[in-house]
Short mmCIF file of C-alpha atoms in Angstrom, two decimals:
data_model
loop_
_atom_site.label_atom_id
_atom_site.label_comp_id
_atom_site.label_asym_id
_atom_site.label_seq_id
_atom_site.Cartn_x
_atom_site.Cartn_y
_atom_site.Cartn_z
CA UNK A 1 52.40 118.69 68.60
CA UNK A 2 50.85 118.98 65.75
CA UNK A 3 52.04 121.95 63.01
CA UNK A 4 50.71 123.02 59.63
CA UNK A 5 51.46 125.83 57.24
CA UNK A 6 48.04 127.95 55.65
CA UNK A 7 47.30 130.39 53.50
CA UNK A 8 47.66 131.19 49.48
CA UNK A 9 50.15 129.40 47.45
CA UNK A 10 53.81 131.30 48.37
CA UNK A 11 52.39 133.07 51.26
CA UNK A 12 51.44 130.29 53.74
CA UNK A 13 51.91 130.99 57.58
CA UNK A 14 52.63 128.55 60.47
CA UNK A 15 50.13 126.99 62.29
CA UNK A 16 49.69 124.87 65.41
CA UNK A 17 46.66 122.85 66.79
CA UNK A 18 46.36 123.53 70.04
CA UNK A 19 44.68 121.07 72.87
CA UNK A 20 40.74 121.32 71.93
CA UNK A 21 41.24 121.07 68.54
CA UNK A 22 41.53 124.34 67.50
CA UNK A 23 43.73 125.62 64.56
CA UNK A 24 46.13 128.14 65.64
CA UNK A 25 48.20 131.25 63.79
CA UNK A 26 51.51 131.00 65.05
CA UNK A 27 52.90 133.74 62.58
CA UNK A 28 53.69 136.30 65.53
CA UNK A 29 55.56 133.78 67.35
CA UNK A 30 58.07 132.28 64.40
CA UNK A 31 58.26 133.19 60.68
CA UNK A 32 57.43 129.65 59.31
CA UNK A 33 57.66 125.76 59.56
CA UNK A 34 61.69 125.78 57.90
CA UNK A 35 64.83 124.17 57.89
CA UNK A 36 65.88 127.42 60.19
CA UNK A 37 63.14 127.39 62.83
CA UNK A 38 63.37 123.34 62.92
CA UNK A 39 67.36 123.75 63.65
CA UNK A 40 66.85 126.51 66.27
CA UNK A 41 64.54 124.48 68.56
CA UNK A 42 60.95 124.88 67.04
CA UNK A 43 59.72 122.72 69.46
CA UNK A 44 61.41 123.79 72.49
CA UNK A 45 60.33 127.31 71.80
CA UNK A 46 56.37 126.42 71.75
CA UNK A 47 56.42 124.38 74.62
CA UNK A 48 55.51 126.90 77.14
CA UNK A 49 53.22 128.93 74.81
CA UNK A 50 49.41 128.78 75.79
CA UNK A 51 48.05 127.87 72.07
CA UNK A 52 45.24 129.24 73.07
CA UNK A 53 45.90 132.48 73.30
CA UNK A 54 46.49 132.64 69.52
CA UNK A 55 44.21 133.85 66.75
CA UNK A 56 42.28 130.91 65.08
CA UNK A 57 42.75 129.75 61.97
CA UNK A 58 39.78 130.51 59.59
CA UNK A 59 37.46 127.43 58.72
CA UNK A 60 37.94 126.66 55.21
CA UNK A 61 41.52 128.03 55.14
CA UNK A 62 44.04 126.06 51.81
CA UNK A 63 46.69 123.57 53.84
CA UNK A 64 50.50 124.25 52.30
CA UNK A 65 53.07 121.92 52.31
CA UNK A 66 53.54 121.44 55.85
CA UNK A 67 57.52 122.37 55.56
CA UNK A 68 58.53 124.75 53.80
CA UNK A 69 61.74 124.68 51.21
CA UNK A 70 63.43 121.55 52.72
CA UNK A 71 66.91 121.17 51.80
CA UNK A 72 66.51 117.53 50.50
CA UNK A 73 63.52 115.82 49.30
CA UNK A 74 64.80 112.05 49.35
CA UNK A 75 62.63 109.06 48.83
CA UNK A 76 63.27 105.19 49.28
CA UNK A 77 61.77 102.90 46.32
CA UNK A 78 60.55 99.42 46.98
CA UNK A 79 60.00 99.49 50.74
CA UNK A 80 57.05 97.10 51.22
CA UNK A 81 57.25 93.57 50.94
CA UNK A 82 53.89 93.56 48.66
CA UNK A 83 54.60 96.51 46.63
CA UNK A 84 57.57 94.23 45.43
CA UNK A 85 55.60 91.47 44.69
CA UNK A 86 53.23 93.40 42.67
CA UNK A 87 54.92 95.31 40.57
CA UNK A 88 57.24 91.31 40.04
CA UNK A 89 60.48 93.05 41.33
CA UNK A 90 63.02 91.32 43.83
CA UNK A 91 62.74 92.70 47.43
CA UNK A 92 66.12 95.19 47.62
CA UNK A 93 68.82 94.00 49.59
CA UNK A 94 69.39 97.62 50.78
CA UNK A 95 67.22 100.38 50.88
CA UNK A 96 66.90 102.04 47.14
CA UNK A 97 67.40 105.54 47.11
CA UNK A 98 66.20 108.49 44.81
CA UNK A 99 65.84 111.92 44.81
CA UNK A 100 62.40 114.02 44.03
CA UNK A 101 62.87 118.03 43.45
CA UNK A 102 61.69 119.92 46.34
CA UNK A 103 60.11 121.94 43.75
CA UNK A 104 57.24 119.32 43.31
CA UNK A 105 56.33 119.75 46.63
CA UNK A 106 52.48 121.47 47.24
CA UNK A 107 49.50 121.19 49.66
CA UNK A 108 47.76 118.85 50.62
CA UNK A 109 44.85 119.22 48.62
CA UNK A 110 46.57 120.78 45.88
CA UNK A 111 45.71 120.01 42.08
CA UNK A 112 47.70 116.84 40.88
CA UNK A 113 49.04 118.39 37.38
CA UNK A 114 49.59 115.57 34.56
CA UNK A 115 52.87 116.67 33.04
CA UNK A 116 52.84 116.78 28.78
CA UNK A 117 53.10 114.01 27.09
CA UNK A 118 52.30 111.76 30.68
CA UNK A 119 50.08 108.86 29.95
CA UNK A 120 51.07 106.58 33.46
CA UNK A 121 50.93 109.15 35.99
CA UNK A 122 50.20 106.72 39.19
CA UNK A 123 49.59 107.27 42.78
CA UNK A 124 51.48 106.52 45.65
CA UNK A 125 50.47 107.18 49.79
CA UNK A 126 53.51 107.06 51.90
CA UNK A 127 54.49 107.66 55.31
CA UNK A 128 57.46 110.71 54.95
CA UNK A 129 59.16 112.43 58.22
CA UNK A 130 61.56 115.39 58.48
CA UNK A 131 64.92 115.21 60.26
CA UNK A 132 65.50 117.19 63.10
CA UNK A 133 69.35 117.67 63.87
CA UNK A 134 72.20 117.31 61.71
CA UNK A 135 72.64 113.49 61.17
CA UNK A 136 75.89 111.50 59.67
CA UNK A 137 77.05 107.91 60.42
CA UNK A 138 74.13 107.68 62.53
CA UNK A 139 73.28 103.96 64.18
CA UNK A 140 70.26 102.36 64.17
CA UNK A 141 69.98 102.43 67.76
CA UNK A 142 69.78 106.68 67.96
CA UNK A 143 68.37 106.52 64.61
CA UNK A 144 64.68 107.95 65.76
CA UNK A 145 66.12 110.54 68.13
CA UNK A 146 66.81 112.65 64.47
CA UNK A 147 63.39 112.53 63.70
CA UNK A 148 61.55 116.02 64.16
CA UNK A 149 58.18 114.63 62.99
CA UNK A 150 56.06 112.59 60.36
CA UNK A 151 53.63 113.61 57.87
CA UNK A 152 52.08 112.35 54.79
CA UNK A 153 53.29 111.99 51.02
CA UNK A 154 51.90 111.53 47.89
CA UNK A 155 54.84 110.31 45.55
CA UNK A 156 52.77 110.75 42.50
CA UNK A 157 54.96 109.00 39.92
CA UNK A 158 55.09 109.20 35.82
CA UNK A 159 55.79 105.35 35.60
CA UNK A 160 56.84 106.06 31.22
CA UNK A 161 59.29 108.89 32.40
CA UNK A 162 60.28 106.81 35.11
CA UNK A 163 60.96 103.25 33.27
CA UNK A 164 60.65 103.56 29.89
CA UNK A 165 62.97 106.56 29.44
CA UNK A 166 66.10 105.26 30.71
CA UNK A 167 68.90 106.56 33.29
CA UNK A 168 67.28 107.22 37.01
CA UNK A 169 63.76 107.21 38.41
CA UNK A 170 63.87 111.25 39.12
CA UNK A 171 62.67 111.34 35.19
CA UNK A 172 58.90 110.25 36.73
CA UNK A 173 59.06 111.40 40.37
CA UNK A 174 59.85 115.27 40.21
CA UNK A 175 57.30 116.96 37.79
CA UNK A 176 55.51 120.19 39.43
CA UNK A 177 52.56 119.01 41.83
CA UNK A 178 54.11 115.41 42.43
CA UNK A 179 55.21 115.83 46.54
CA UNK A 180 52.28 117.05 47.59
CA UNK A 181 52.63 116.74 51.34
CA UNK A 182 50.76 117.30 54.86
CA UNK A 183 47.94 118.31 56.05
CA UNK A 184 49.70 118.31 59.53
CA UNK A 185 53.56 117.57 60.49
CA UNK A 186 53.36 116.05 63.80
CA UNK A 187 56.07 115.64 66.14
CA UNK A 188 57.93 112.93 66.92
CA UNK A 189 56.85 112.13 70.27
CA UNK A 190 53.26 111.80 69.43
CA UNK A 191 54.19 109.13 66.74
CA UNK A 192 55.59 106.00 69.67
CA UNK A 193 56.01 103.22 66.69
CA UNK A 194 56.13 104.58 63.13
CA UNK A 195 56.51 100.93 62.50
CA UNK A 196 52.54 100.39 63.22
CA UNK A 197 50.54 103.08 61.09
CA UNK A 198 47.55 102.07 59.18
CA UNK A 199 47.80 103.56 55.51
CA UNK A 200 45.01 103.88 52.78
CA UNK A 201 44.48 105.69 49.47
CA UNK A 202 41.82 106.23 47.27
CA UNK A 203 40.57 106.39 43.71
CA UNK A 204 37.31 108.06 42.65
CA UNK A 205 36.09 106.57 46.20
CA UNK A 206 37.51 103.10 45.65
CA UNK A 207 40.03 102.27 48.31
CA UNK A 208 43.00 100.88 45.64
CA UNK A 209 45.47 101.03 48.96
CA UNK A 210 45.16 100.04 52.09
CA UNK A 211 47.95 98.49 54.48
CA UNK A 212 50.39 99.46 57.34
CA UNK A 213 54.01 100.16 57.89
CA UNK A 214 54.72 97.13 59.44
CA UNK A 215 55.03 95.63 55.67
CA UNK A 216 58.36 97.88 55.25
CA UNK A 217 61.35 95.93 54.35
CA UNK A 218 63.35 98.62 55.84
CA UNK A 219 62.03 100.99 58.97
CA UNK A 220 62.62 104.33 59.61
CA UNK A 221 64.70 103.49 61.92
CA UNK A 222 67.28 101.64 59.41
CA UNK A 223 66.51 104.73 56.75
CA UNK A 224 67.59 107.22 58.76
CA UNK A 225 70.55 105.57 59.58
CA UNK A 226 71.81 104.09 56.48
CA UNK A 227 71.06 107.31 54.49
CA UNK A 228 72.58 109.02 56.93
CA UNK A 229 75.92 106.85 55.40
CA UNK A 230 75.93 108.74 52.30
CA UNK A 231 74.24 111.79 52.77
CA UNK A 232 74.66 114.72 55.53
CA UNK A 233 70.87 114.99 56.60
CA UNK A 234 70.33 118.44 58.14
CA UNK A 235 67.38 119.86 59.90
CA UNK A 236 64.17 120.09 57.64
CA UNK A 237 65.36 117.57 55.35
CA UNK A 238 62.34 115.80 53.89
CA UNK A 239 62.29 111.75 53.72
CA UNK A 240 59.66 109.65 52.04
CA UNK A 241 59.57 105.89 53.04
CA UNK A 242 58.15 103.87 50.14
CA UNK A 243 54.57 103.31 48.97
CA UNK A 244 52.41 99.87 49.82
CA UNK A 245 50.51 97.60 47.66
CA UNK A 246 47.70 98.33 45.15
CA UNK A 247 49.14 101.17 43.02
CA UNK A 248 48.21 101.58 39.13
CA UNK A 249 51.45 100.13 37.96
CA UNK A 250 50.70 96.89 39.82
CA UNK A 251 47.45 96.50 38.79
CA UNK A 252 46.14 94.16 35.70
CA UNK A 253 45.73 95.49 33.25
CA UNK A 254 47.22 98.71 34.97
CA UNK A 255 45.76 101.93 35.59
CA UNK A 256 46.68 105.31 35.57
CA UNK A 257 45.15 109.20 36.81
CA UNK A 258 43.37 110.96 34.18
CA UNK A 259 42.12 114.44 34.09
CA UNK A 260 39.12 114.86 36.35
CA UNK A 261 40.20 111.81 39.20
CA UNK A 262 39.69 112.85 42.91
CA UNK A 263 42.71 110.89 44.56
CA UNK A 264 42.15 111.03 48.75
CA UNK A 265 44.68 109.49 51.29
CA UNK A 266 45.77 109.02 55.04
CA UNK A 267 48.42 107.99 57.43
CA UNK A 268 46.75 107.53 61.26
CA UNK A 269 47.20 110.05 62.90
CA UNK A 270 48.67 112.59 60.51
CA UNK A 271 45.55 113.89 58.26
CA UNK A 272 44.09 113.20 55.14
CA UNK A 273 44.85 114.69 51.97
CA UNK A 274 42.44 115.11 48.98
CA UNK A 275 43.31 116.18 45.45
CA UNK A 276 42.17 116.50 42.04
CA UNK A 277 43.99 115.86 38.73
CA UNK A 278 43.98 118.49 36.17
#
């Protein structure tokens, strides 16, 4: 299944896309895509619903955040064997783990806002999912049965705030406009490996990423149960998995977004995202 949220900025709806293609309203059936409809059964709940007996979804309509409020926006650092070897750091021994604000979360194809004083703000396409059920001292083995669904994440990062500054990463990962997430959240059982998804982004048209999950040091699978060590994961919880090669910080001499970039990027399968940077 695959769900998105549409509509102006604070007032997005739910939305489904139903066998043909279509985009569906789903607003008379649940209130949103939430924490609270994801831990009632969101899924369970639509699976007898003809789709097509909803109201379309106007062409043209603005993509929100495909979840709304999560609980916990969490993110893993260093997660691809070549992103490590770019950027000349030693491949983590266990999974490195940050938080971003769930207030930098936005659409899709949102504007990418440079925070004052930013002169590194760098791109980042990742593969994110959401959690499903309440998850603690979870094993590997029933690690992907928590999964709800995966979508796509931009983990825009300030690379000054976040290195040069001192104390934790959050400095460069949580300024307004830097999650911006979606189009689509598709469920779990249309994803059968999230260890084999192809993975590109794009700078003013030149493709600057392009690899597959299947360079992760640490898979989903592993994530979602070592986090779950640490940290209670509850429904709607929001976990992105690490960014691949080619990003500005990596590059020589490196190179960063500056006002009037058009950044576009994809995960197979779960949409594309396009934004601007303001």
């Amino acid at each position: 299944m695959k769900l998105f949220r549409f509509g102006p900025v604070g007032a997005e709806k739910p939305g489904v896309v139903d066998r043909n293609g279509t985009h569906r309203d789903l607003s008379a059936v649940i209130a949103d895509i939430d924490p609270a409809t994801i831990a009632a059964g969101l899924e369970s709940r639509l699976a007898n619903l003809d789709l097509t007996t909803l109201p379309e979804v106007p062409k043209g309509t603005r993509f929100g955040p495909c979840i709304a409020q999560p609980g916990n926006f969490l993110a893993i650092g260093l997660n691809y064997v070549e992103h490590a070897k770019e950027t000349n750091a030693p491949l983590p021994e266990e999974p490195i783990l940050f938080n971003k604000a769930p207030s930098c979360i936005v659409g899709p194809d949102d504007d990418i806002v440079l925070p004052r004083g930013s002169e590194k703000t760098d791109w980042e396409v990742e593969l994110a999912f959401v959690i499903g059920k309440r998850a603690h001292y979870v094993s590997e083995a029933d690690a992907l049965s928590y999964v709800f669904g995966y979508c796509v994440c931009n983990d825009v990062s300030e690379r000054a705030f976040q290195l040069e500054r001192g104390g934790q990463w959050v400095k460069g990962k949580c300024a307004p406009s830097f999650g911006p997430i979606g189009p689509y959240l598709v469920t779990a059982e249309e994803i059968p490996d999230p260890q084999k998804l192809p993975l590109w982004l794009e700078v003013n048209g030149e493709r600057v990423q392009n690899s597959d999950t299947s360079d992760m040091i640490f898979s989903i699978r592993t994530i979602v149960s070592y986090v779950s060590q640490f940290v209670v994961l509850m429904p709607g919880d929001l976990i992105t998995t690490g960014t691949p090669p080619g990003v500005g910080l990596g590059m020589k001499p490196e190179r960063y977004l500056k006002r009037g970039d058009t950044v576009r990027l994809s995960v197979e399968g779960l949409g594309t995202q396009t934004q601007r940077v303001v």
